[in-house]
Amino acid sequence: MGIDISWARNELAHFLGLTELYRKPDPPGVVSFSSRLSNRGSQADIATSAHVVEQILDRVLPGWRTEVDKSKNGEVNRWVQHREAAQRADAALLRDGEVRSRLGDDAPQLSAGSMHPWVWDGARALWGSGHLREAVTAAARKVNAEAQNKIGRRDVGETKLFQRVFSLDAPKADQPRLRLLEDDGSDTFRSVHRGAMAFAEGCYAAIRNPNSHEDGLPELPEHEALEQLAAFSLLARWVHAATVLTV
């Protein structure tokens, strides 16, 4: 999963200890029929712990805010959803290495947090709430905006933008180019820039546009959404590392 499992499990255990549920004794002569339960820890300590735990949950169980039932938060205790999500995440962390080993799947894991910052910064909030298609779209917009910032243009974007910046034509006064390699006249120089242009066009035509414009599409599976983010992460790295060529 690309995280410190021991540290994460300790944080989850601390949170679960603070939020342990119990029923306060009724005062003498009073019988309460309320379903509300109290927590062992103070609300201040729980809130501090929750700040870290929510980030762990976003990494281990990205859809926990929508997939874990929160209906009992108002009836039983405000931390019920967090507790169930923390228990699930702890089980996932405990068994992750074992399951992968037993099933023969020890392949490297893809982590959104290790992608280019433009991509993950753009996607993080929507990803955490389970809106994976919208998260990919937000990442695509961020990469487009950063490319525009790099060359100082706002009049063209997305597919047309990358067609122009990776063009093999010489730059013009109002049309800077991005160069991934020094132009030595080689086939490698030409193929790299043609490839970058085609790759960017594919990212926006085949990923960004359907995610943004097609109503009624089912939510993306997490692994597919990660693959789409990875495509934009690679494009972001190229743009970030490129040299701006002007006249």
PDB file of C-alpha atoms in Angstrom:
ATOM      1  CA  MET A   1       0.000   0.000   0.000  1.00  0.00           C
ATOM      2  CA  GLY A   2       3.033   2.270   0.091  1.00  0.00           C
ATOM      3  CA  ILE A   3       2.559   3.356   3.731  1.00  0.00           C
ATOM      4  CA  ASP A   4       4.174   2.550   7.085  1.00  0.00           C
ATOM      5  CA  ILE A   5       1.821  -0.247   8.142  1.00  0.00           C
ATOM      6  CA  SER A   6       3.058  -0.496  11.730  1.00  0.00           C
ATOM      7  CA  TRP A   7       2.654   3.246  12.309  1.00  0.00           C
ATOM      8  CA  ALA A   8      -0.776   3.314  10.645  1.00  0.00           C
ATOM      9  CA  ARG A   9      -2.047   0.376  12.727  1.00  0.00           C
ATOM     10  CA  ASN A  10      -0.828   2.038  15.924  1.00  0.00           C
ATOM     11  CA  GLU A  11      -2.689   5.236  15.025  1.00  0.00           C
ATOM     12  CA  LEU A  12      -5.855   3.262  14.282  1.00  0.00           C
ATOM     13  CA  ALA A  13      -5.553   1.329  17.562  1.00  0.00           C
ATOM     14  CA  HIS A  14      -5.109   4.577  19.498  1.00  0.00           C
ATOM     15  CA  PHE A  15      -8.204   6.041  17.852  1.00  0.00           C
ATOM     16  CA  LEU A  16     -10.259   2.905  18.527  1.00  0.00           C
ATOM     17  CA  GLY A  17      -9.216   3.036  22.179  1.00  0.00           C
ATOM     18  CA  LEU A  18     -10.262   6.668  22.502  1.00  0.00           C
ATOM     19  CA  THR A  19     -13.608   6.038  20.797  1.00  0.00           C
ATOM     20  CA  GLU A  20     -14.473   2.815  22.625  1.00  0.00           C
ATOM     21  CA  LEU A  21     -18.199   2.904  23.263  1.00  0.00           C
ATOM     22  CA  TYR A  22     -19.844   2.410  26.641  1.00  0.00           C
ATOM     23  CA  ARG A  23     -23.054   3.374  28.375  1.00  0.00           C
ATOM     24  CA  LYS A  24     -22.744   5.785  31.264  1.00  0.00           C
ATOM     25  CA  PRO A  25     -24.495   4.559  34.404  1.00  0.00           C
ATOM     26  CA  ASP A  26     -27.895   6.117  34.986  1.00  0.00           C
ATOM     27  CA  PRO A  27     -28.185   8.442  37.968  1.00  0.00           C
ATOM     28  CA  PRO A  28     -29.810   6.865  41.028  1.00  0.00           C
ATOM     29  CA  GLY A  29     -33.539   6.481  40.564  1.00  0.00           C
ATOM     30  CA  VAL A  30     -33.363   7.209  36.792  1.00  0.00           C
ATOM     31  CA  VAL A  31     -33.806   4.639  34.019  1.00  0.00           C
ATOM     32  CA  SER A  32     -32.702   5.811  30.575  1.00  0.00           C
ATOM     33  CA  PHE A  33     -33.860   4.169  27.352  1.00  0.00           C
ATOM     34  CA  SER A  34     -31.618   6.233  25.084  1.00  0.00           C
ATOM     35  CA  SER A  35     -29.506   4.433  22.470  1.00  0.00           C
ATOM     36  CA  ARG A  36     -26.738   7.014  22.833  1.00  0.00           C
ATOM     37  CA  LEU A  37     -23.325   5.749  23.931  1.00  0.00           C
ATOM     38  CA  SER A  38     -20.293   7.630  25.234  1.00  0.00           C
ATOM     39  CA  ASN A  39     -16.602   7.407  24.336  1.00  0.00           C
ATOM     40  CA  ARG A  40     -13.760   6.548  26.693  1.00  0.00           C
ATOM     41  CA  GLY A  41     -11.599   9.447  25.538  1.00  0.00           C
ATOM     42  CA  SER A  42     -12.281  13.161  25.537  1.00  0.00           C
ATOM     43  CA  GLN A  43     -13.761  14.718  22.423  1.00  0.00           C
ATOM     44  CA  ALA A  44     -10.688  16.946  22.079  1.00  0.00           C
ATOM     45  CA  ASP A  45      -8.324  13.949  22.068  1.00  0.00           C
ATOM     46  CA  ILE A  46     -10.580  12.074  19.648  1.00  0.00           C
ATOM     47  CA  ALA A  47     -10.717  15.008  17.243  1.00  0.00           C
ATOM     48  CA  THR A  48      -6.915  15.274  17.274  1.00  0.00           C
ATOM     49  CA  SER A  49      -6.541  11.565  16.571  1.00  0.00           C
ATOM     50  CA  ALA A  50      -9.255  11.658  13.890  1.00  0.00           C
ATOM     51  CA  HIS A  51      -7.279  14.239  11.911  1.00  0.00           C
ATOM     52  CA  VAL A  52      -4.562  11.634  11.321  1.00  0.00           C
ATOM     53  CA  VAL A  53      -6.874   8.627  11.092  1.00  0.00           C
ATOM     54  CA  GLU A  54      -8.987  10.176   8.340  1.00  0.00           C
ATOM     55  CA  GLN A  55      -5.862  10.542   6.202  1.00  0.00           C
ATOM     56  CA  ILE A  56      -5.001   6.883   6.798  1.00  0.00           C
ATOM     57  CA  LEU A  57      -8.539   5.867   5.873  1.00  0.00           C
ATOM     58  CA  ASP A  58      -8.384   7.945   2.695  1.00  0.00           C
ATOM     59  CA  ARG A  59      -5.321   5.950   1.669  1.00  0.00           C
ATOM     60  CA  VAL A  60      -6.406   2.473   2.759  1.00  0.00           C
ATOM     61  CA  LEU A  61     -10.180   2.705   2.109  1.00  0.00           C
ATOM     62  CA  PRO A  62     -10.625   5.622  -0.324  1.00  0.00           C
ATOM     63  CA  GLY A  63     -14.414   5.238  -0.477  1.00  0.00           C
ATOM     64  CA  TRP A  64     -15.006   4.900   3.252  1.00  0.00           C
ATOM     65  CA  ARG A  65     -16.989   8.141   3.602  1.00  0.00           C
ATOM     66  CA  THR A  66     -19.710   6.835   1.290  1.00  0.00           C
ATOM     67  CA  GLU A  67     -19.313   3.066   1.614  1.00  0.00           C
ATOM     68  CA  VAL A  68     -19.349   2.752   5.416  1.00  0.00           C
ATOM     69  CA  ASP A  69     -22.773   3.285   6.971  1.00  0.00           C
ATOM     70  CA  LYS A  70     -23.035   6.546   8.896  1.00  0.00           C
ATOM     71  CA  SER A  71     -26.697   6.329   9.903  1.00  0.00           C
ATOM     72  CA  LYS A  72     -25.801   5.449  13.502  1.00  0.00           C
ATOM     73  CA  ASN A  73     -23.671   8.563  13.959  1.00  0.00           C
ATOM     74  CA  GLY A  74     -26.728  10.517  15.049  1.00  0.00           C
ATOM     75  CA  GLU A  75     -28.456   7.688  16.889  1.00  0.00           C
ATOM     76  CA  VAL A  76     -25.608   6.037  18.788  1.00  0.00           C
ATOM     77  CA  ASN A  77     -22.400   8.074  18.676  1.00  0.00           C
ATOM     78  CA  ARG A  78     -20.857  10.599  16.280  1.00  0.00           C
ATOM     79  CA  TRP A  79     -17.779   8.370  15.749  1.00  0.00           C
ATOM     80  CA  VAL A  80     -19.542   5.135  14.773  1.00  0.00           C
ATOM     81  CA  GLN A  81     -18.722   5.452  11.065  1.00  0.00           C
ATOM     82  CA  HIS A  82     -15.097   6.299  11.833  1.00  0.00           C
ATOM     83  CA  ARG A  83     -14.811   3.318  14.169  1.00  0.00           C
ATOM     84  CA  GLU A  84     -16.134   0.828  11.622  1.00  0.00           C
ATOM     85  CA  ALA A  85     -13.904   2.282   8.903  1.00  0.00           C
ATOM     86  CA  ALA A  86     -10.891   2.136  11.243  1.00  0.00           C
ATOM     87  CA  GLN A  87     -11.615  -1.510  12.049  1.00  0.00           C
ATOM     88  CA  ARG A  88     -11.877  -2.348   8.351  1.00  0.00           C
ATOM     89  CA  ALA A  89      -8.679  -0.455   7.556  1.00  0.00           C
ATOM     90  CA  ASP A  90      -6.808  -2.202  10.357  1.00  0.00           C
ATOM     91  CA  ALA A  91      -7.891  -5.592   8.990  1.00  0.00           C
ATOM     92  CA  ALA A  92      -6.820  -4.548   5.497  1.00  0.00           C
ATOM     93  CA  LEU A  93      -3.397  -3.427   6.743  1.00  0.00           C
ATOM     94  CA  LEU A  94      -2.938  -6.575   8.833  1.00  0.00           C
ATOM     95  CA  ARG A  95      -3.812  -8.952   6.023  1.00  0.00           C
ATOM     96  CA  ASP A  96      -2.496  -7.058   3.000  1.00  0.00           C
ATOM     97  CA  GLY A  97       0.982  -8.567   2.915  1.00  0.00           C
ATOM     98  CA  GLU A  98      -0.288 -12.034   3.831  1.00  0.00           C
ATOM     99  CA  VAL A  99      -3.021 -12.051   1.187  1.00  0.00           C
ATOM    100  CA  ARG A 100      -0.718 -10.820  -1.557  1.00  0.00           C
ATOM    101  CA  SER A 101       1.868 -13.444  -0.655  1.00  0.00           C
ATOM    102  CA  ARG A 102      -0.639 -16.309  -0.428  1.00  0.00           C
ATOM    103  CA  LEU A 103      -2.319 -15.377  -3.690  1.00  0.00           C
ATOM    104  CA  GLY A 104       0.975 -14.996  -5.478  1.00  0.00           C
ATOM    105  CA  ASP A 105       0.468 -11.305  -6.089  1.00  0.00           C
ATOM    106  CA  ASP A 106       3.620  -9.607  -4.868  1.00  0.00           C
ATOM    107  CA  ALA A 107       3.671  -7.113  -7.721  1.00  0.00           C
ATOM    108  CA  PRO A 108       4.533  -3.478  -6.949  1.00  0.00           C
ATOM    109  CA  GLN A 109       1.626  -1.416  -5.681  1.00  0.00           C
ATOM    110  CA  LEU A 110       0.483   1.817  -7.333  1.00  0.00           C
ATOM    111  CA  SER A 111       0.038   4.684  -4.877  1.00  0.00           C
ATOM    112  CA  ALA A 112      -1.786   7.880  -5.832  1.00  0.00           C
ATOM    113  CA  GLY A 113       0.220   9.723  -3.200  1.00  0.00           C
ATOM    114  CA  SER A 114       3.445   9.026  -5.111  1.00  0.00           C
ATOM    115  CA  MET A 115       2.148  10.534  -8.348  1.00  0.00           C
ATOM    116  CA  HIS A 116       3.129  13.980  -9.554  1.00  0.00           C
ATOM    117  CA  PRO A 117       1.858  16.625  -7.100  1.00  0.00           C
ATOM    118  CA  TRP A 118      -0.183  18.385  -9.785  1.00  0.00           C
ATOM    119  CA  VAL A 119      -2.205  15.217 -10.255  1.00  0.00           C
ATOM    120  CA  TRP A 120      -2.716  14.169  -6.649  1.00  0.00           C
ATOM    121  CA  ASP A 121      -3.306  17.725  -5.420  1.00  0.00           C
ATOM    122  CA  GLY A 122      -6.011  18.079  -8.052  1.00  0.00           C
ATOM    123  CA  ALA A 123      -7.616  14.725  -7.322  1.00  0.00           C
ATOM    124  CA  ARG A 124      -7.228  14.347  -3.542  1.00  0.00           C
ATOM    125  CA  ALA A 125     -10.453  15.905  -2.216  1.00  0.00           C
ATOM    126  CA  LEU A 126     -12.784  14.204  -4.703  1.00  0.00           C
ATOM    127  CA  TRP A 127     -10.933  10.910  -4.387  1.00  0.00           C
ATOM    128  CA  GLY A 128     -11.386  10.941  -0.641  1.00  0.00           C
ATOM    129  CA  SER A 129     -15.152  11.315  -1.031  1.00  0.00           C
ATOM    130  CA  GLY A 130     -15.371   8.419  -3.494  1.00  0.00           C
ATOM    131  CA  HIS A 131     -15.932  10.520  -6.650  1.00  0.00           C
ATOM    132  CA  LEU A 132     -13.250   8.823  -8.702  1.00  0.00           C
ATOM    133  CA  ARG A 133     -14.279   9.956 -12.192  1.00  0.00           C
ATOM    134  CA  GLU A 134     -14.505  13.531 -11.008  1.00  0.00           C
ATOM    135  CA  ALA A 135     -11.141  13.158  -9.270  1.00  0.00           C
ATOM    136  CA  VAL A 136      -9.492  12.123 -12.545  1.00  0.00           C
ATOM    137  CA  THR A 137     -11.176  15.049 -14.319  1.00  0.00           C
ATOM    138  CA  ALA A 138      -9.911  17.453 -11.646  1.00  0.00           C
ATOM    139  CA  ALA A 139      -6.381  16.089 -12.085  1.00  0.00           C
ATOM    140  CA  ALA A 140      -6.640  16.588 -15.854  1.00  0.00           C
ATOM    141  CA  ARG A 141      -7.702  20.196 -15.344  1.00  0.00           C
ATOM    142  CA  LYS A 142      -4.808  20.790 -12.957  1.00  0.00           C
ATOM    143  CA  VAL A 143      -2.254  19.443 -15.448  1.00  0.00           C
ATOM    144  CA  ASN A 144      -3.769  21.617 -18.176  1.00  0.00           C
ATOM    145  CA  ALA A 145      -3.664  24.709 -15.941  1.00  0.00           C
ATOM    146  CA  GLU A 146      -0.050  24.115 -14.931  1.00  0.00           C
ATOM    147  CA  ALA A 147       0.974  23.653 -18.573  1.00  0.00           C
ATOM    148  CA  GLN A 148      -0.757  26.936 -19.416  1.00  0.00           C
ATOM    149  CA  ASN A 149       1.073  28.616 -16.531  1.00  0.00           C
ATOM    150  CA  LYS A 150       4.408  27.268 -17.733  1.00  0.00           C
ATOM    151  CA  ILE A 151       4.093  28.731 -21.231  1.00  0.00           C
ATOM    152  CA  GLY A 152       2.069  31.797 -20.228  1.00  0.00           C
ATOM    153  CA  ARG A 153      -0.996  31.116 -22.386  1.00  0.00           C
ATOM    154  CA  ARG A 154      -4.700  31.006 -21.477  1.00  0.00           C
ATOM    155  CA  ASP A 155      -6.190  31.165 -24.977  1.00  0.00           C
ATOM    156  CA  VAL A 156      -5.758  27.470 -25.744  1.00  0.00           C
ATOM    157  CA  GLY A 157      -6.099  24.370 -23.604  1.00  0.00           C
ATOM    158  CA  GLU A 158      -6.040  20.601 -23.332  1.00  0.00           C
ATOM    159  CA  THR A 159      -5.671  18.761 -26.675  1.00  0.00           C
ATOM    160  CA  LYS A 160      -4.944  21.880 -28.733  1.00  0.00           C
ATOM    161  CA  LEU A 161      -2.556  23.170 -26.106  1.00  0.00           C
ATOM    162  CA  PHE A 162      -0.408  20.045 -26.158  1.00  0.00           C
ATOM    163  CA  GLN A 163      -0.548  19.754 -29.928  1.00  0.00           C
ATOM    164  CA  ARG A 164       1.008  23.197 -30.097  1.00  0.00           C
ATOM    165  CA  VAL A 165       3.555  23.027 -27.290  1.00  0.00           C
ATOM    166  CA  PHE A 166       4.956  19.671 -28.441  1.00  0.00           C
ATOM    167  CA  SER A 167       4.871  20.658 -32.109  1.00  0.00           C
ATOM    168  CA  LEU A 168       8.158  20.185 -33.973  1.00  0.00           C
ATOM    169  CA  ASP A 169       7.686  23.594 -35.583  1.00  0.00           C
ATOM    170  CA  ALA A 170       9.925  26.397 -34.418  1.00  0.00           C
ATOM    171  CA  PRO A 171       8.428  28.657 -31.728  1.00  0.00           C
ATOM    172  CA  LYS A 172       6.705  31.884 -32.679  1.00  0.00           C
ATOM    173  CA  ALA A 173       6.258  35.105 -30.760  1.00  0.00           C
ATOM    174  CA  ASP A 174       2.911  33.977 -29.338  1.00  0.00           C
ATOM    175  CA  GLN A 175       3.523  30.214 -29.479  1.00  0.00           C
ATOM    176  CA  PRO A 176       6.220  28.883 -27.131  1.00  0.00           C
ATOM    177  CA  ARG A 177       7.183  25.199 -27.356  1.00  0.00           C
ATOM    178  CA  LEU A 178       8.011  22.648 -24.695  1.00  0.00           C
ATOM    179  CA  ARG A 179      11.133  20.608 -25.336  1.00  0.00           C
ATOM    180  CA  LEU A 180      11.825  17.311 -23.620  1.00  0.00           C
ATOM    181  CA  LEU A 181      15.165  16.894 -25.391  1.00  0.00           C
ATOM    182  CA  GLU A 182      17.623  19.201 -27.071  1.00  0.00           C
ATOM    183  CA  ASP A 183      16.972  19.418 -30.792  1.00  0.00           C
ATOM    184  CA  ASP A 184      19.916  17.619 -32.334  1.00  0.00           C
ATOM    185  CA  GLY A 185      18.070  16.843 -35.541  1.00  0.00           C
ATOM    186  CA  SER A 186      17.766  13.178 -34.618  1.00  0.00           C
ATOM    187  CA  ASP A 187      14.884  10.780 -35.124  1.00  0.00           C
ATOM    188  CA  THR A 188      14.805  10.349 -31.337  1.00  0.00           C
ATOM    189  CA  PHE A 189      14.063  14.038 -30.808  1.00  0.00           C
ATOM    190  CA  ARG A 190      11.247  13.937 -33.353  1.00  0.00           C
ATOM    191  CA  SER A 191       9.739  10.679 -32.098  1.00  0.00           C
ATOM    192  CA  VAL A 192       9.779  11.788 -28.438  1.00  0.00           C
ATOM    193  CA  HIS A 193       7.849  14.963 -29.180  1.00  0.00           C
ATOM    194  CA  ARG A 194       5.427  13.328 -31.587  1.00  0.00           C
ATOM    195  CA  GLY A 195       4.828  10.667 -28.946  1.00  0.00           C
ATOM    196  CA  ALA A 196       4.297  13.216 -26.179  1.00  0.00           C
ATOM    197  CA  MET A 197       1.802  15.060 -28.356  1.00  0.00           C
ATOM    198  CA  ALA A 198      -0.107  11.862 -29.191  1.00  0.00           C
ATOM    199  CA  PHE A 199      -0.031  10.714 -25.559  1.00  0.00           C
ATOM    200  CA  ALA A 200      -1.439  14.025 -24.313  1.00  0.00           C
ATOM    201  CA  GLU A 201      -4.144  13.942 -26.988  1.00  0.00           C
ATOM    202  CA  GLY A 202      -5.091  10.429 -25.879  1.00  0.00           C
ATOM    203  CA  CYS A 203      -5.254  11.462 -22.217  1.00  0.00           C
ATOM    204  CA  TYR A 204      -7.717  14.249 -22.926  1.00  0.00           C
ATOM    205  CA  ALA A 205      -9.694  12.631 -25.745  1.00  0.00           C
ATOM    206  CA  ALA A 206     -10.047   9.139 -24.282  1.00  0.00           C
ATOM    207  CA  ILE A 207      -9.974   9.810 -20.526  1.00  0.00           C
ATOM    208  CA  ARG A 208     -10.808  13.388 -19.604  1.00  0.00           C
ATOM    209  CA  ASN A 209     -13.591  13.984 -22.147  1.00  0.00           C
ATOM    210  CA  PRO A 210     -15.685  10.844 -21.452  1.00  0.00           C
ATOM    211  CA  ASN A 211     -15.316  11.308 -17.691  1.00  0.00           C
ATOM    212  CA  SER A 212     -16.511  14.901 -17.958  1.00  0.00           C
ATOM    213  CA  HIS A 213     -19.177  14.782 -20.647  1.00  0.00           C
ATOM    214  CA  GLU A 214     -20.853  11.360 -20.534  1.00  0.00           C
ATOM    215  CA  ASP A 215     -23.856  11.315 -18.190  1.00  0.00           C
ATOM    216  CA  GLY A 216     -24.862   8.107 -16.468  1.00  0.00           C
ATOM    217  CA  LEU A 217     -21.470   6.386 -16.576  1.00  0.00           C
ATOM    218  CA  PRO A 218     -20.894   4.009 -13.647  1.00  0.00           C
ATOM    219  CA  GLU A 219     -18.273   4.989 -11.117  1.00  0.00           C
ATOM    220  CA  LEU A 220     -14.770   3.889 -12.061  1.00  0.00           C
ATOM    221  CA  PRO A 221     -13.267   0.895 -10.252  1.00  0.00           C
ATOM    222  CA  GLU A 222     -10.430   2.107  -8.068  1.00  0.00           C
ATOM    223  CA  HIS A 223      -7.703   0.298 -10.012  1.00  0.00           C
ATOM    224  CA  GLU A 224      -8.893   1.815 -13.298  1.00  0.00           C
ATOM    225  CA  ALA A 225      -9.098   5.297 -11.808  1.00  0.00           C
ATOM    226  CA  LEU A 226      -5.530   4.884 -10.506  1.00  0.00           C
ATOM    227  CA  GLU A 227      -4.365   3.891 -13.983  1.00  0.00           C
ATOM    228  CA  GLN A 228      -6.000   6.999 -15.429  1.00  0.00           C
ATOM    229  CA  LEU A 229      -4.377   9.197 -12.780  1.00  0.00           C
ATOM    230  CA  ALA A 230      -1.037   7.573 -13.591  1.00  0.00           C
ATOM    231  CA  ALA A 231      -1.412   8.558 -17.243  1.00  0.00           C
ATOM    232  CA  PHE A 232      -1.867  12.209 -16.278  1.00  0.00           C
ATOM    233  CA  SER A 233       0.968  11.920 -13.748  1.00  0.00           C
ATOM    234  CA  LEU A 234       3.367  10.886 -16.510  1.00  0.00           C
ATOM    235  CA  LEU A 235       2.201  13.774 -18.686  1.00  0.00           C
ATOM    236  CA  ALA A 236       2.637  16.143 -15.724  1.00  0.00           C
ATOM    237  CA  ARG A 237       6.216  14.976 -15.193  1.00  0.00           C
ATOM    238  CA  TRP A 238       7.052  15.605 -18.834  1.00  0.00           C
ATOM    239  CA  VAL A 239       5.564  19.094 -18.738  1.00  0.00           C
ATOM    240  CA  HIS A 240       7.224  19.909 -15.416  1.00  0.00           C
ATOM    241  CA  ALA A 241      10.663  18.813 -16.651  1.00  0.00           C
ATOM    242  CA  ALA A 242      10.363  20.358 -20.130  1.00  0.00           C
ATOM    243  CA  THR A 243      12.272  23.426 -21.230  1.00  0.00           C
ATOM    244  CA  VAL A 244      10.256  26.350 -22.565  1.00  0.00           C
ATOM    245  CA  LEU A 245      11.490  27.381 -26.001  1.00  0.00           C
ATOM    246  CA  THR A 246      10.668  30.923 -27.173  1.00  0.00           C
ATOM    247  CA  VAL A 247      11.867  33.316 -29.855  1.00  0.00           C
TER     248      VAL A 247
END
